[in-house]
Amino acid sequence: MQSFISETLDDILKTSQSFEDVVFILPSQRAKVFVKQEFKNKISVGFLPEILNIEQFIQQVSGVQKADSIQLLFHFYSIYKSVEKNVDAFDIFSSWALTVLQDFNELDQHLINTKDIFIYLRDIERLRKWSVKGTFRETELIKDHYSFLEKLNIYYDSFYAFLIENNIGYQGLMYREAVSKIDNYLSKNSTKKFFFIGFNALNKAEEKLFQKVLELGNSEIYWDIDEAFFTNNHQAGKFIRKYKTEWKYFEKNALKTIGTNFSQPKEIKVIGAAKNTTQIKYVGEVLEKMPSFANTALVLADETLLPITLNSLPKNISAINITMGYPLKDVPTTSLLFAIFQLYTSQEKLQKTTTNHFYYKDVIRFLKHQSVYGLLNAVDEFTAQIAKNNQTFITETDIEYLLKDEEDFIQSVIQNLFKPFISVADFINQILALIDVLKVNVNSLEKEYLFRFYTAFTQLKTLQTEFEYFTDLKTLSQFFKQLIDSESLSFQGEPLKGLQLMGMLETRVLDFENVILTSANEGVLPASSQQNSFIPFDVKVEFGLPTYREKDAIFSYHFFRLMQRAKNVYILYNTEHDVFGSGEKSRFVTQLEMMRTDVIQKIVSPKVVAQNSELKEVAKNEEVLKRLKEIAKSGFSPSSLTNYLYNPIAFYKQKILRIKEFDDVEETVAYNTLGTIVHETLDELYKPFIGKFLQEEDVATMQTKAEDLVVKYFKIEFKNGDISTGKNRLIFEVANRFVSNFLSKEITLLKDKNNQLKIIATEENLAAEISIDSLDFPIKLHGDVDRVDQLNGEIRIIDYKSGMVKGSELKVLDFEELRTKEQYKAIQVLLYAYLFTKNKKFDFSKNLKGGIYSFKNLNEGFLSINFSSNYRNPETNITQEKLEEFIVQLEKYILEVFNINVPFVVPVDLKY
């Protein structure tokens, strides 16, 4: 394969032997390296020509220095403030100013008379609001919009004048200035010969400049176009056909060079893959099979896939040259800086600036970022302490405690980040100081990241010192986010070695034998027709500005030019409809399939290996039995037994392995905390009346104390938690309501003078031992009964539940079905009843009931265990026979727990 550069140099060498006064002008910086390499292969000795990319040439002609986008934005804001009376804040200004600068750039590149276009825009808007009856109602928003459009020309003129005065500018201004200065430039360089190589779509300024240079007679232009696209009415040849027709130069000169490479035999595979990751993983497989990567290009139509591409390249790639930048938003340091901004954003949002308290999640996010975590010693201990104390907000003192054993320089830098900052410049200094500390113990790649941010913040500091446009941290934060989204980290590599990894625009002028193109989807290639501009589509057409139609033609040229000289082509696209690109392959791919008969199409998908999902199972051994015997000695509680019946694996983790639940800060009152608070409150209210008959006035007294006790137990159980506002306030009110509703029920009960209610016990710990024939050791059972009372001679075993319980859950018809019907609440109540009868040597001639008060179902009152299916005649008395039947069933469950041959297994139909 002879490349376009090689063909062009062969043609130039026929007429030019010396390159002393020759200038080569190319579309991209990348192409310059390949031209130099090709020269080295073709001439043994001699001087190279001056080789410039188009931007360098424009800068030479115009004499204007290019300013970066941040610098331009700040200067533009200065101009905006001098013109405008009611000035937007800098963060609001920057959200629209970048689009305005983009429009200014386009207008200048295409040499549009700005006064004409802005007056045209103004008149369109005036026509829109014009009405014969004068009934058009202008809102403030519409007025603002009209006013803004009418001022665009004033902004443009003032800004242009300012930039010329300072000899700096954006690309479009450099083009406009170059056109006005080209005659002067050519007269000074009359001995030079210019070669324009590999261009396609030119803006109006480039067209004028090129034609002016070509008029000299000794300069030439080489196009890279194939006959298949030039002679037919193909979109890829649109621009070059136009120049051939319109330029005077081509009236006397032939068009160089038209190739016939596209019709040569090629192996083209069009591959559909589900999702972007599958595409990239398949690319890895293709590259793995390649013997060599010389003359191979991996082109990413969607450049955002660079991070996953770099992680998916096979090990046999020893050298790689990347021409696109790595997006800064994907760099780990970015998340650290966002974490610092978040500290103060949340502080302001939660109104903690005066006290200088920080939200615990933001502090932990910052401390546990990989860069900071490796720097400090006591982060884990500190976060555990936060959870233990239930601290929602962290103070400066807490941070001082964390850093007490750290080195002085680390201590001061981290501590300063948590101190109230004086100004935005002071905050930027703190960030720069942190970067200084972080750079000490990092690898070379992380050092690159940190250096990139160091330069960015140094620039922001300089601009802030000069302009002071960041009035607060919020403005700086939003601007930083805008900056990060558009910036990238440049790679340095050996451009002529190994695999070439590039974006679509970087392929200009270059040719490769093996081409792999990813994301060839509609909406990516070409890009969607949405335009980010204040100039409407019809106005662009009227003034000859490029629209999405021209951009489509540009992409078409790049796509087909990439295929021209290639021998092996892999084109991949995403078949899924759930992402940008809609699962539809690019129209260019469809055109390619229609133009050639040798295109192979296929769909690929990852191998899916079927896996049988096995239930988690833990076998028992002697160690487990030893631990179970320890539990038998200390005692099984009703909740631990029902926990085993519900999920044996959870029982194994909690009781055998003794794994506790992870402590975390409880921002919102947890449901178990709410239950504990209600239980403790009722316990304290009823304790003074143990052994007494309760009177109506006793409960009335309880009602006066209830709220204070709820507050007291919230402070104990919900440490450092705020119950004054939000969700927690609602939960506090719920706890209050639970207690007050329960006491109201008691008063209603006692109003009937026939009712005699005696409190026997509250929160009483009961224990008993049972012997099982096949076990040579006793089993202790124990539990805390919420309340035992006597109502009209009947003993009641009562369990409080803060959740919803229905009477049907306590209907026990068959003891053998307790487990299968998941009657865990009934098991608990019956076990409490058993413990009570054993402890108190209960006389079964008295009636015994067991049941639940459900605070979410208080209207139902006391829900008793019921042994009858006849709802008209409930059987609620717990007899000795019933308890003996229950214990027989309970012994079966306990034997299962101790059976070494029965493993701990997750139930098949486990709900949660």
mmCIF file of N, CA, C and O in Angstrom, residues 31 118 161 163 175 195 239 290 300 303 328 583 692 744 756:
data_model
loop_
_atom_site.group_PDB
_atom_site.id
_atom_site.type_symbol
_atom_site.label_atom_id
_atom_site.label_comp_id
_atom_site.label_asym_id
_atom_site.label_seq_id
_atom_site.Cartn_x
_atom_site.Cartn_y
_atom_site.Cartn_z
ATOM 1 N N ALA A 31 -0.081 14.785 11.265
ATOM 2 C CA ALA A 31 0.355 14.535 9.884
ATOM 3 C C ALA A 31 1.798 14.992 9.667
ATOM 4 O O ALA A 31 2.529 14.402 8.855
ATOM 5 N N PHE A 118 -26.328 40.157 12.820
ATOM 6 C CA PHE A 118 -26.952 40.468 14.115
ATOM 7 C C PHE A 118 -28.203 41.334 13.942
ATOM 8 O O PHE A 118 -29.177 41.184 14.665
ATOM 9 N N ALA A 161 -12.354 44.469 19.336
ATOM 10 C CA ALA A 161 -11.428 45.618 19.470
ATOM 11 C C ALA A 161 -10.446 45.389 20.616
ATOM 12 O O ALA A 161 -9.243 45.661 20.493
ATOM 13 N N LEU A 163 -9.405 42.479 21.888
ATOM 14 C CA LEU A 163 -8.452 41.416 21.567
ATOM 15 C C LEU A 163 -7.373 41.890 20.595
ATOM 16 O O LEU A 163 -6.199 41.557 20.750
ATOM 17 N N TYR A 175 -8.217 33.983 11.851
ATOM 18 C CA TYR A 175 -8.550 33.765 10.430
ATOM 19 C C TYR A 175 -8.930 35.085 9.754
ATOM 20 O O TYR A 175 -8.459 35.399 8.658
ATOM 21 N N PHE A 195 2.903 24.358 -0.376
ATOM 22 C CA PHE A 195 2.160 23.151 -0.769
ATOM 23 C C PHE A 195 1.078 22.882 0.289
ATOM 24 O O PHE A 195 1.398 22.678 1.465
ATOM 25 N N PHE A 239 -17.166 18.881 -1.069
ATOM 26 C CA PHE A 239 -16.394 20.120 -0.973
ATOM 27 C C PHE A 239 -15.377 20.236 -2.101
ATOM 28 O O PHE A 239 -15.229 21.297 -2.709
ATOM 29 N N MET A 290 -3.599 -10.307 15.922
ATOM 30 C CA MET A 290 -2.742 -9.655 14.920
ATOM 31 C C MET A 290 -1.274 -9.937 15.214
ATOM 32 O O MET A 290 -0.825 -9.759 16.349
ATOM 33 N N LEU A 300 -11.589 5.586 17.431
ATOM 34 C CA LEU A 300 -12.778 5.675 18.276
ATOM 35 C C LEU A 300 -13.655 6.825 17.786
ATOM 36 O O LEU A 300 -13.304 7.993 17.959
ATOM 37 N N GLU A 303 -15.156 9.289 21.366
ATOM 38 C CA GLU A 303 -13.889 9.400 22.100
ATOM 39 C C GLU A 303 -14.045 9.198 23.603
ATOM 40 O O GLU A 303 -13.058 9.025 24.310
ATOM 41 N N LEU A 328 -10.293 14.567 31.653
ATOM 42 C CA LEU A 328 -9.934 14.880 33.036
ATOM 43 C C LEU A 328 -11.014 14.444 34.021
ATOM 44 O O LEU A 328 -10.725 14.143 35.163
ATOM 45 N N GLY A 583 -28.905 2.148 18.553
ATOM 46 C CA GLY A 583 -28.761 0.791 18.022
ATOM 47 C C GLY A 583 -28.781 0.714 16.513
ATOM 48 O O GLY A 583 -28.812 -0.379 15.940
ATOM 49 N N LYS A 692 -49.592 -3.648 91.567
ATOM 50 C CA LYS A 692 -50.753 -2.837 91.943
ATOM 51 C C LYS A 692 -51.844 -2.936 90.882
ATOM 52 O O LYS A 692 -51.572 -3.210 89.715
ATOM 53 N N SER A 744 -54.298 5.894 75.868
ATOM 54 C CA SER A 744 -55.729 6.210 75.677
ATOM 55 C C SER A 744 -56.550 4.925 75.693
ATOM 56 O O SER A 744 -57.667 4.883 76.243
ATOM 57 N N GLN A 756 -60.743 -4.941 86.120
ATOM 58 C CA GLN A 756 -59.692 -4.867 87.142
ATOM 59 C C GLN A 756 -58.368 -5.237 86.448
ATOM 60 O O GLN A 756 -58.199 -6.359 85.990
#
